[in-house]
Coordinates of C-alpha atoms and ligand atoms in Angstrom, one line a residue:
M12 CA -2.0 -25.7 -0.1
D13 CA -1.4 -25.0 -3.6
V14 CA 0.3 -21.3 -5.0
V15 CA -0.8 -20.0 -8.1
K16 CA 0.9 -17.3 -10.0
L17 CA -1.7 -14.4 -11.2
H18 CA 0.7 -12.2 -13.0
P19 CA 4.1 -12.5 -14.4
A20 CA 5.6 -9.9 -12.4
L21 CA 3.7 -10.2 -9.3
G22 CA 0.9 -11.7 -7.4
A23 CA -0.6 -15.5 -6.5
E24 CA -3.4 -16.9 -5.3
V25 CA -3.1 -19.4 -2.5
R26 CA -5.4 -22.3 -2.7
G27 CA -6.4 -24.6 -0.2
V28 CA -6.2 -22.4 3.1
D29 CA -9.2 -21.6 5.2
L30 CA -8.4 -19.2 7.4
S31 CA -11.4 -19.4 9.4
K32 CA -9.8 -22.6 11.2
P33 CA -6.4 -22.5 12.9
V34 CA -3.4 -22.5 10.3
D35 CA -0.5 -25.0 11.1
A36 CA 2.5 -23.8 11.7
T37 CA 3.9 -25.5 8.3
T38 CA 1.6 -23.7 6.4
K39 CA 2.3 -20.5 8.1
A40 CA 5.7 -21.0 7.3
A41 CA 4.9 -21.5 3.7
I42 CA 2.5 -18.9 3.1
A43 CA 5.3 -16.2 4.3
Q44 CA 7.1 -18.0 1.8
A45 CA 5.3 -17.4 -0.8
F46 CA 4.6 -14.0 0.4
N47 CA 8.1 -13.0 -0.1
D48 CA 8.2 -14.5 -3.4
H49 CA 5.2 -12.8 -5.0
I50 CA 4.7 -9.7 -3.1
V51 CA 0.4 -10.0 -3.6
L52 CA -1.3 -13.1 -1.9
V53 CA -4.8 -13.7 -2.3
F54 CA -7.2 -15.5 -0.8
K55 CA -10.2 -16.6 -1.8
D56 CA -14.0 -17.7 -0.6
Q57 CA -13.0 -16.7 2.8
T58 CA -15.4 -16.1 5.7
L59 CA -13.7 -13.6 8.5
D60 CA -14.9 -11.9 11.1
E61 CA -12.3 -9.6 13.1
T62 CA -10.6 -12.5 15.3
S63 CA -10.2 -14.8 12.3
Q64 CA -8.9 -11.6 10.5
L65 CA -6.6 -10.8 13.0
A66 CA -5.2 -14.7 13.1
A67 CA -4.9 -14.4 9.4
G68 CA -3.1 -11.1 10.2
E69 CA -0.5 -12.3 12.9
I70 CA 0.7 -15.1 10.2
F71 CA 2.8 -11.9 8.5
G72 CA 3.7 -10.5 11.8
P73 CA 2.7 -8.5 14.5
V74 CA -0.7 -6.4 13.7
A75 CA -0.5 -2.6 14.0
I76 CA -2.8 -0.6 15.6
R77 CA -4.0 2.5 13.9
R78 CA -2.8 5.7 15.0
R79 CA -4.3 9.4 14.7
P80 CA -2.8 12.4 12.7
P81 CA -1.1 14.5 14.8
G82 CA -3.5 17.5 16.6
R83 CA -6.6 15.3 16.0
Q84 CA -8.5 15.1 19.1
P85 CA -8.5 12.6 21.4
G86 CA -5.1 12.2 21.2
G87 CA -3.0 8.9 21.0
D88 CA -3.4 5.8 18.9
Y89 CA -6.9 4.4 18.4
D90 CA -7.7 1.2 20.1
T91 CA -8.3 -0.7 17.4
P92 CA -6.4 -2.1 14.7
F93 CA -9.2 -2.1 12.2
M94 CA -10.1 -0.2 10.0
L95 CA -12.7 0.1 7.3
V96 CA -12.1 1.3 3.5
T97 CA -15.5 2.4 2.0
N98 CA -17.3 5.1 0.6
I99 CA -20.1 4.4 3.1
V100 CA -21.7 7.2 5.0
R101 CA -23.9 6.9 8.1
P102 CA -27.4 8.4 8.4
D103 CA -25.5 11.7 10.1
G104 CA -23.4 12.2 6.9
S105 CA -20.4 11.2 8.6
S106 CA -17.7 8.9 7.0
L107 CA -18.3 5.1 8.3
G108 CA -14.4 4.6 6.8
A109 CA -11.6 5.8 5.2
F110 CA -10.5 6.6 1.6
G111 CA -14.1 7.1 0.2
D112 CA -15.0 7.3 -3.3
G113 CA -13.4 6.4 -6.7
E114 CA -9.6 6.3 -8.3
M115 CA -6.7 6.6 -5.8
W116 CA -3.8 7.1 -7.7
F117 CA -0.3 4.7 -6.9
H118 CA 1.0 4.7 -3.2
H119 CA 2.8 2.8 -0.5
D120 CA 0.7 2.6 2.8
T121 CA 2.7 4.4 5.6
S122 CA 5.6 5.5 3.8
Y123 CA 5.7 8.5 5.8
Y124 CA 6.2 7.0 9.1
P125 CA 9.9 6.4 10.3
E126 CA 8.9 2.5 10.4
P127 CA 6.4 2.2 7.5
H128 CA 4.0 -1.1 7.7
R129 CA 5.5 -4.1 6.2
A130 CA 1.7 -5.2 5.0
T131 CA -1.7 -4.4 4.4
L132 CA -4.5 -6.5 4.2
L133 CA -8.1 -6.0 2.8
Y134 CA -11.3 -8.5 3.3
A135 CA -13.7 -7.8 0.6
M136 CA -17.4 -7.4 2.0
K137 CA -19.3 -5.3 0.2
L138 CA -18.3 -4.4 -3.7
P139 CA -19.9 -2.6 -6.8
T140 CA -20.9 -4.4 -9.8
H141 CA -18.3 -3.2 -11.7
G142 CA -15.0 -1.4 -11.1
G143 CA -12.4 -0.9 -7.9
N144 CA -10.1 -2.8 -9.1
T145 CA -6.8 -2.4 -6.9
C146 CA -3.5 -2.6 -8.9
F147 CA -0.4 -3.6 -7.4
S148 CA 3.0 -2.9 -8.8
N149 CA 6.6 -4.9 -8.4
M150 CA 9.2 -2.2 -7.1
Y151 CA 12.1 -4.5 -7.2
M152 CA 11.4 -4.6 -10.8
A153 CA 10.8 -1.2 -11.2
Y154 CA 14.3 0.0 -9.5
E155 CA 15.3 -2.8 -12.2
N156 CA 14.0 -0.8 -15.0
I157 CA 15.6 2.9 -13.9
P158 CA 18.0 3.7 -16.8
R159 CA 21.7 3.6 -15.1
P160 CA 22.6 7.3 -15.6
L161 CA 19.1 8.4 -13.6
R162 CA 20.0 5.2 -11.0
D163 CA 23.4 6.3 -10.2
R164 CA 21.9 10.2 -9.6
L165 CA 19.6 8.8 -6.9
E166 CA 22.0 6.5 -5.2
G167 CA 22.2 7.4 -1.0
R168 CA 19.5 10.2 -1.9
R169 CA 16.4 10.4 0.2
V170 CA 12.6 11.6 -1.1
L171 CA 10.0 13.3 1.4
Q172 CA 7.2 11.0 1.9
I173 CA 3.8 13.4 2.6
H174 CA 0.2 12.2 3.1
D175 CA -2.0 14.8 3.0
Y176 CA -5.4 13.0 2.4
K177 CA -5.4 13.6 -1.3
R178 CA -6.2 10.6 -3.0
R179 CA -5.8 11.6 -6.8
E180 CA -3.7 14.9 -6.7
R181 CA -0.3 15.9 -7.0
L182 CA 1.4 17.3 -3.5
N183 CA 1.9 20.9 -3.5
L184 CA 4.4 21.6 -1.0
D185 CA 3.5 25.6 -0.8
E186 CA 0.2 24.4 0.5
I187 CA 1.4 21.6 3.2
D188 CA 1.1 22.5 7.1
F189 CA 4.0 20.3 8.1
A190 CA 3.1 20.4 11.8
K191 CA -0.2 19.1 10.9
T192 CA 0.9 16.7 8.0
R193 CA 2.6 13.7 8.6
H194 CA 5.7 13.2 6.6
F195 CA 8.7 11.8 6.6
E196 CA 12.2 11.7 4.2
Q197 CA 12.7 7.9 3.0
P198 CA 15.7 6.7 1.0
I199 CA 14.7 6.7 -3.0
I200 CA 16.3 3.2 -2.7
I201 CA 15.0 0.7 -0.4
T202 CA 16.8 -2.6 0.6
H203 CA 13.9 -4.7 1.8
P204 CA 14.7 -5.7 5.0
K205 CA 13.5 -9.8 4.5
T206 CA 14.6 -10.3 1.0
G207 CA 17.9 -8.0 1.0
R208 CA 16.7 -6.9 -2.7
K209 CA 17.0 -3.5 -3.6
A210 CA 13.2 -1.9 -4.3
L211 CA 12.2 1.6 -6.0
Y212 CA 10.5 3.8 -3.0
I213 CA 8.5 6.2 -4.6
S214 CA 4.8 7.0 -5.7
R215 CA 2.6 9.3 -7.6
L216 CA 0.2 10.2 -4.5
M217 CA 2.9 10.7 -1.8
S218 CA 6.7 11.5 -2.9
A219 CA 7.2 14.9 -2.6
R220 CA 10.6 16.1 -3.4
I221 CA 14.2 14.2 -4.1
E222 CA 16.3 15.6 -1.2
G223 CA 19.4 17.4 -3.0
F224 CA 17.9 17.9 -6.1
S225 CA 16.4 21.5 -7.5
K226 CA 13.0 22.0 -7.8
A227 CA 12.9 20.9 -11.5
E228 CA 15.4 18.6 -11.3
S229 CA 13.1 16.5 -8.6
E230 CA 9.9 16.7 -10.4
D231 CA 11.7 15.5 -13.8
A232 CA 13.3 13.0 -12.3
L233 CA 10.1 12.0 -10.0
E234 CA 7.8 11.9 -13.2
Q235 CA 10.6 10.0 -15.1
L236 CA 10.0 7.4 -12.0
F237 CA 6.5 7.7 -11.7
E238 CA 6.6 6.4 -15.4
I239 CA 8.7 3.5 -14.7
A240 CA 7.0 2.7 -11.3
E241 CA 3.6 2.4 -13.1
N242 CA 4.4 0.1 -16.4
P243 CA 1.5 -1.8 -16.7
A244 CA 4.2 -4.6 -17.4
I245 CA 5.0 -4.5 -13.9
V246 CA 1.5 -4.2 -12.6
F247 CA -0.8 -7.0 -11.4
E248 CA -4.5 -5.8 -11.6
H249 CA -6.8 -7.5 -8.8
E250 CA -10.4 -7.5 -9.4
W251 CA -12.1 -8.1 -6.5
S252 CA -14.9 -10.9 -5.4
L253 CA -16.9 -10.9 -2.2
G254 CA -14.6 -12.9 0.3
D255 CA -11.1 -12.1 -1.3
M256 CA -8.7 -11.4 1.2
V257 CA -5.8 -9.6 -0.1
I258 CA -2.2 -9.1 1.4
W259 CA 0.2 -6.8 0.0
D260 CA 4.1 -6.3 0.7
N261 CA 4.6 -2.9 1.5
W262 CA 7.8 -2.0 0.8
C263 CA 8.1 -3.5 -2.6
S264 CA 5.0 -2.8 -4.1
I265 CA 2.9 0.2 -4.7
H266 CA -1.1 0.1 -4.7
A267 CA -3.7 2.3 -7.0
R268 CA -7.0 2.2 -6.9
K269 CA -9.5 2.3 -10.2
D270 CA -12.5 4.4 -10.3
F271 CA -16.0 2.7 -9.1
P272 CA -19.9 3.9 -9.6
R273 CA -20.2 6.8 -7.1
D274 CA -23.8 5.4 -6.2
Q275 CA -22.9 1.9 -5.1
E276 CA -21.5 1.0 -1.9
R277 CA -17.7 -0.6 -1.4
L278 CA -16.7 -1.9 2.0
M279 CA -13.3 -3.7 2.9
R280 CA -12.1 -4.5 6.3
R281 CA -8.5 -3.2 6.8
L282 CA -5.4 -4.6 8.9
T283 CA -1.7 -3.4 8.9
I284 CA 1.3 -5.5 9.8
E285 CA 4.0 -3.6 12.0
G286 CA 7.0 -2.4 10.2
Q287 CA 10.4 -1.2 10.8
A288 CA 12.8 1.8 9.5
M289 CA 13.8 1.7 5.8
S290 CA 17.7 1.5 5.1
F291 CA 19.6 2.1 1.7
Ligands
OGA312 C1 -5.6 0.9 1.3 C2 -5.8 1.1 -0.2 C3 -6.9 0.5 -1.9 C4 -8.4 0.0 -2.3 O1 -6.5 0.2 2.3 O2 -4.3 1.3 2.0 O3 -5.0 1.5 -0.8 O4 -8.6 -0.7 -3.1 N1 -7.1 0.9 -0.7 O5 -9.2 0.2 -1.7
MN313 MN1 -3.2 2.2 0.3

């Protein structure tokens, strides 16, 4: 197995591993280490059915079952860990999967859960001819890039994370029905449970309000933090090929999707890895 860096800030390609076959314990340990070191891992030319994608997921921890939003029928969890990320629409007009079309702003997955998922895996099954790249930002570096006076003001504070199903629009707190919208207050600077390193934990799509700040102070600080978090110097942009299996660390990175043609189909099979509570 070889690990080849893809960008100075984050991202590496793992070569010489066929995830459709059993992976030995030594290789699994090397992959897990590479994941902690590089934040995003790309495995190219993979042929994965659901069973082998599940086995690949388990290298990184227990695979999570999908949860239904509050108030959606039938209640309780879905009975599958898989989700399709796609713009494909069935003949009856309903969506085959989630996250639809086009651009999606930077976010963490499930930052609005008390125990945000550790990681997300996407396997590319259908791609548009161009566009739809996924960008990843290193939030350890974002933390280090916060000017000292602002960092001091953020120390020990929480930020309200909300998922209201928008993809490219700022949250509007006046419009949110909190009984029906998943949300959670997280530390604004977390200590990564596996690496012990500090990471900034905000995103343009899901971070609504810094606790203890006035509305204006919060908006001002968040806007500065979004710029720091989206600085191109700390962003790796992945251009997908069919058969790519990409996993990202969802605690120390945020990700965004670029626009792609509406009249072309894009299909990814997605899994997530169970997480834990974030602490300061
Ligand atoms: C996701 C996600 C981005 C993409 O699956 O959580 O944000 O490029 N996907 O489809
Ligand atoms: Mn996402």
